[in-house]
Short mmCIF file of C-alpha atoms in Angstrom, two decimals:
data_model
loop_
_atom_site.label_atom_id
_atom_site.label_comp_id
_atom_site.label_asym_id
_atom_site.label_seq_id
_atom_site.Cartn_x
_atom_site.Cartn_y
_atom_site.Cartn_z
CA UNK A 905 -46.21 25.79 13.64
CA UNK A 906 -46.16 27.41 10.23
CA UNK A 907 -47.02 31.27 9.10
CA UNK A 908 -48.73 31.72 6.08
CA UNK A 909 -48.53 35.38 4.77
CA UNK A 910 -50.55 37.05 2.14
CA UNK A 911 -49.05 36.42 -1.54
CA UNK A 912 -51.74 38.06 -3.67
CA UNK A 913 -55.54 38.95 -4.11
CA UNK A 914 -57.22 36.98 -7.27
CA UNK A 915 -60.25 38.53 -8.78
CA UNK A 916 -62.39 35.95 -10.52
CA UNK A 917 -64.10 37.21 -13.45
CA UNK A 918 -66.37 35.04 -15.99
CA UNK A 919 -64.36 34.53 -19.28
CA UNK A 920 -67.06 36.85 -20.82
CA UNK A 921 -65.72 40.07 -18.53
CA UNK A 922 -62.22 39.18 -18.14
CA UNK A 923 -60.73 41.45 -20.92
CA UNK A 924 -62.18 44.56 -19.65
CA UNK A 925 -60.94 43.41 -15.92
CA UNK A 926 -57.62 42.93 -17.27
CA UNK A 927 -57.81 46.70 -18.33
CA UNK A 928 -59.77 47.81 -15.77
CA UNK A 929 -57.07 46.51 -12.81
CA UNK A 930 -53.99 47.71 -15.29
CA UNK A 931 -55.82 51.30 -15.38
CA UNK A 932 -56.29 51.57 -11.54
CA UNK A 933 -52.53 50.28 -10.70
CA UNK A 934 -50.89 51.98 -13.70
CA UNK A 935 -49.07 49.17 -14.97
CA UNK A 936 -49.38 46.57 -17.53
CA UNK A 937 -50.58 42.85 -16.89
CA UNK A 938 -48.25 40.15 -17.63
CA UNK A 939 -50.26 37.58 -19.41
CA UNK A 940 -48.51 34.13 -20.19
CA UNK A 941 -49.71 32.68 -23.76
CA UNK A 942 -49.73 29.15 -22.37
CA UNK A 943 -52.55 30.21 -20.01
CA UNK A 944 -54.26 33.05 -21.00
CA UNK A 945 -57.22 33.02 -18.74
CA UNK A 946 -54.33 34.63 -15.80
CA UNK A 947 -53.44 37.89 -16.21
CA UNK A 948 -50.89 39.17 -13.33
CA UNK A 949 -49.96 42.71 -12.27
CA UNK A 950 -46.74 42.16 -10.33
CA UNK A 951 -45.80 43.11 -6.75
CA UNK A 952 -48.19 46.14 -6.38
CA UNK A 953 -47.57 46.05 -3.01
CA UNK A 954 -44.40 44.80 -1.85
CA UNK A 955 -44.50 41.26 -2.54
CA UNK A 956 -47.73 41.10 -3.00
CA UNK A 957 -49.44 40.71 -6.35
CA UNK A 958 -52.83 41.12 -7.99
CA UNK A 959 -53.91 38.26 -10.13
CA UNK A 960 -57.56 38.88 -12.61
CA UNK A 961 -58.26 35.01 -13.63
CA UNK A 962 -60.91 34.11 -15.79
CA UNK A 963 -63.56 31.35 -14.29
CA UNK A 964 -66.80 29.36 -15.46
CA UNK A 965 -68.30 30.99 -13.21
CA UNK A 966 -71.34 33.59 -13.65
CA UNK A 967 -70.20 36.08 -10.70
CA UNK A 968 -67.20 37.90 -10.03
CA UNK A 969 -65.17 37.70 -6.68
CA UNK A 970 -61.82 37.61 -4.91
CA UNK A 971 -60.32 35.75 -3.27
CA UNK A 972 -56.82 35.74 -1.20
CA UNK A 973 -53.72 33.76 -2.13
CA UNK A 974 -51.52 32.81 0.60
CA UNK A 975 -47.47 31.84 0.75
CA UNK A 976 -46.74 28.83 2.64
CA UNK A 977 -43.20 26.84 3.40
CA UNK A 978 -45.42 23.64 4.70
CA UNK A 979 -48.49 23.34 2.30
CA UNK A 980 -50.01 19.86 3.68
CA UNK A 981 -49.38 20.98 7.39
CA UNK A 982 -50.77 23.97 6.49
CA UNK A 983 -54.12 22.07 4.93
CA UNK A 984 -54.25 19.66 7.80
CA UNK A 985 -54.10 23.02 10.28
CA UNK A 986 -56.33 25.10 8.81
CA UNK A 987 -58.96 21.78 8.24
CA UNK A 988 -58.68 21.59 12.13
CA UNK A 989 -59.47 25.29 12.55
CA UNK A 990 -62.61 24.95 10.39
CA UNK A 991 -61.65 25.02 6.96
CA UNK A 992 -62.69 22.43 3.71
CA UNK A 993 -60.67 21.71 0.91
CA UNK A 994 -61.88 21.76 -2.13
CA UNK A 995 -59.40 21.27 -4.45
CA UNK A 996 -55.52 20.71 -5.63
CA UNK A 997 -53.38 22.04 -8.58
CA UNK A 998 -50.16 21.21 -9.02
CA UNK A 999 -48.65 22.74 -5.75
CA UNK A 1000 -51.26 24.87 -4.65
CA UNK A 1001 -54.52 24.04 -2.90
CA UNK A 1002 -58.19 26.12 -2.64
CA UNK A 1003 -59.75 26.07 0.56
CA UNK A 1004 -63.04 27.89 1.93
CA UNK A 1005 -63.35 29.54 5.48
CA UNK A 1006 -65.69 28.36 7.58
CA UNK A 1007 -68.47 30.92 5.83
CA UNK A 1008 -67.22 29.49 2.74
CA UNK A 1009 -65.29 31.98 1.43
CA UNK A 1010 -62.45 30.74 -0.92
CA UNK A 1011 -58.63 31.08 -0.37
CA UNK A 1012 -55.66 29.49 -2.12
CA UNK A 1013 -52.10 27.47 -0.10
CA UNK A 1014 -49.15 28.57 -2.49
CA UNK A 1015 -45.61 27.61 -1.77
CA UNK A 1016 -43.75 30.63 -1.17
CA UNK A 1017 -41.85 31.87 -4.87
CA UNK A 1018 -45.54 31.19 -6.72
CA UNK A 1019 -48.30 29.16 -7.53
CA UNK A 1020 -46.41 27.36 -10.76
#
């Protein structure tokens, strides 16, 4: 059986709020957010707790939430496992995969080294 452990938190912002998030987030964990110009709409502050990062992502979406991103080794065993436990897929990109709880709360699969 694989582990998954916790990567990072995402906070989904709409597009509209996302700049002041971006500062907001930077302000409360003193550091700057690395933003990469190919995809703007991610901004990440880096390992804020050991090996853990925070990632403020800009959405279509009117409301603001988080989310948790979690590392796996074994992402479609990990899908197929957590679908049996009660989760629903909702989507893939690239190598990572969304997925709500059973109360429909959203979570990402990321291999383990990122979500690239």
């Amino acid at each position: 059986m694989t582990e998954l452990s916790l990567h990072g938190i995402s906070i989904d912002v709409p597009r509209a709020d996302h700049e002041r998030a971006v500062e907001f987030w930077s302000a409360a964990f003193g550091r700057e957010a690395e933003v990469s110009p190919s995809y703007p709409e991610f901004a990440q502050l880096a390992d804020v707790t050991q090996g853990c990062y925070v990632l403020i992502q800009a959405t279509g979406d009117s409301k603001a939430r988080m989310h948790l991103d979690f590392a796996t080794t074994e992402r479609d065993t990990d899908l197929d496992r957590l679908a049996d436990a009660g989760a629903h897929e909702v989507s893939r990109h690239a190598k990572w995969a969304v997925m709500t709880d059973p109360s429909g709360q959203p979570f990402c699969l990321c291999p383990v080294g990122g979500c690239t």
